[in-house]
Amino acid sequence: DAKTTQPTSMDCAEGRAANLPCNHSTISGNEYVYWYRQIHSQGPQYIIHGLKNNETNEMASLIITEDRKSSTLILPHATLRDTAVYYCIVSNAGGTSYGKLTFGQGTILTVHP
Amino acid sequence: DAGITQSPRYKITETGRQVTLMCHQTWSHSYMFWYRQDLGHGLRLIYYSAAADITDKGEVPDGYVVSRSKTENFPLTLESATRSQTSVYFCASRSRDRGRVNTEAFFGQGTRLTVV
């Protein structure tokens, strides 16, 4: 799986958009970008994933650059409950990866009142 | 209840003892995983399984044993617990659905293990 690079920590004001970047310059054509978050030592929670098109769901938006070497997770209106560690993961669809997800250090997002 | 559950949630054991952490999922997901998370660090993969009776080592398998006789269960055994195995252990499952290229992984709430 391709390696990802994320900032160690970020701050965001409540109600504002939180934009979390991720670099994955060695991503290959069959690898997807996944985002998970972990709130205060709970089990990680899936947020969103994408291949090359931008994606949006009820939790967030995922913007992937045209060359797919980086992406941004957007939480449109951050709340205090969004304070968590956010993990960007690159992984292929299955096959020899057996669905494994390799976690890095992630970004600690702190949302301030 | 549908979902993925781990037991026990908390466990204290002594060095040298064998301890088994349980993981049960109700979805019949093909893939199951065990991760450990040490204080202030990300998750590291211990073992994974693609189906019943198919398991393989992850990044940090030493000192651990797994089995998967049934699709829904994936127990993790520490054969002889050491203090370095003090950690939070997370189990996860993920479907292998030919209709969807990718699926999300679901994680349990974790087992906090302390080896004294």
Short mmCIF file of C-alpha atoms in Angstrom, two decimals, chain B residues 30-110:
data_model
loop_
_atom_site.label_atom_id
_atom_site.label_comp_id
_atom_site.label_asym_id
_atom_site.label_seq_id
_atom_site.Cartn_x
_atom_site.Cartn_y
_atom_site.Cartn_z
CA SER B 30 -15.18 -12.36 5.07
CA TYR B 31 -12.29 -10.25 6.34
CA MET B 32 -11.38 -9.86 9.97
CA PHE B 33 -8.42 -8.11 11.58
CA TRP B 34 -6.69 -7.62 14.88
CA TYR B 35 -4.84 -4.38 15.62
CA ARG B 36 -3.02 -3.11 18.66
CA GLN B 37 -2.67 0.50 19.63
CA ASP B 38 -0.09 1.63 22.11
CA LEU B 39 -0.43 4.90 23.96
CA GLY B 40 0.00 7.82 21.61
CA HIS B 41 0.46 5.69 18.52
CA GLY B 42 -1.49 4.56 15.51
CA LEU B 43 -2.92 1.10 14.99
CA ARG B 44 -0.63 -1.77 14.01
CA LEU B 45 -1.92 -4.91 12.36
CA ILE B 46 -1.29 -8.14 14.27
CA TYR B 47 -3.14 -10.78 12.24
CA TYR B 48 -5.81 -10.86 9.61
CA SER B 49 -8.13 -13.42 8.09
CA ALA B 50 -9.69 -13.57 4.64
CA ALA B 51 -12.21 -16.29 5.50
CA ALA B 52 -12.78 -19.15 7.89
CA ASP B 53 -9.60 -21.18 8.31
CA ILE B 54 -7.53 -18.62 6.37
CA THR B 55 -5.31 -16.43 8.50
CA ASP B 56 -2.04 -14.61 8.00
CA LYS B 57 0.46 -12.49 9.88
CA GLY B 58 0.38 -8.75 9.92
CA GLU B 59 3.02 -6.27 10.99
CA VAL B 60 3.50 -7.39 14.62
CA PRO B 61 2.47 -11.06 15.02
CA ASP B 62 5.10 -12.32 17.46
CA GLY B 63 3.62 -13.66 20.69
CA TYR B 64 0.10 -13.93 19.30
CA VAL B 65 -1.97 -16.77 17.87
CA VAL B 66 -5.29 -16.56 16.04
CA SER B 67 -7.86 -18.98 14.78
CA ARG B 68 -10.97 -18.68 12.67
CA SER B 69 -13.02 -21.84 12.75
CA LYS B 70 -16.24 -19.88 12.19
CA THR B 71 -16.73 -16.84 9.98
CA GLU B 72 -18.17 -14.74 12.78
CA ASN B 73 -15.47 -15.32 15.39
CA PHE B 74 -11.81 -14.35 15.39
CA PRO B 75 -10.17 -14.88 18.79
CA LEU B 76 -6.70 -13.56 19.54
CA THR B 77 -4.56 -15.46 22.04
CA LEU B 78 -1.49 -14.22 23.82
CA GLU B 79 0.35 -17.47 24.52
CA SER B 80 2.53 -16.12 27.33
CA ALA B 81 1.72 -12.51 28.09
CA THR B 82 4.53 -9.99 28.46
CA ARG B 83 4.46 -6.41 29.71
CA SER B 84 5.20 -5.18 26.20
CA GLN B 85 1.82 -6.57 25.16
CA THR B 86 0.05 -4.08 27.37
CA SER B 87 -2.05 -2.23 24.83
CA VAL B 88 -5.52 -1.56 23.49
CA TYR B 89 -6.59 -4.23 21.03
CA PHE B 90 -9.08 -3.55 18.27
CA CYS B 91 -10.85 -6.10 16.16
CA ALA B 92 -12.34 -5.16 12.79
CA SER B 93 -14.34 -6.77 10.04
CA ARG B 94 -14.93 -5.93 6.43
CA SER B 95 -17.04 -7.54 3.74
CA ARG B 96 -15.72 -8.82 0.45
CA ASP B 97 -18.62 -7.88 -1.74
CA ARG B 98 -18.21 -8.46 -5.45
CA GLY B 99 -20.97 -5.96 -6.08
CA ARG B 100 -18.98 -3.18 -4.41
CA VAL B 101 -15.36 -2.67 -5.22
CA ASN B 102 -14.65 -1.31 -1.80
CA THR B 103 -16.28 -1.63 1.54
CA GLU B 104 -15.83 0.07 4.85
CA ALA B 105 -14.24 -1.64 7.83
CA PHE B 106 -16.11 -1.78 11.11
CA PHE B 107 -14.19 -1.71 14.36
CA GLY B 108 -15.03 -3.00 17.79
CA GLN B 109 -14.78 -0.82 20.86
CA GLY B 110 -11.48 -2.32 21.90
#
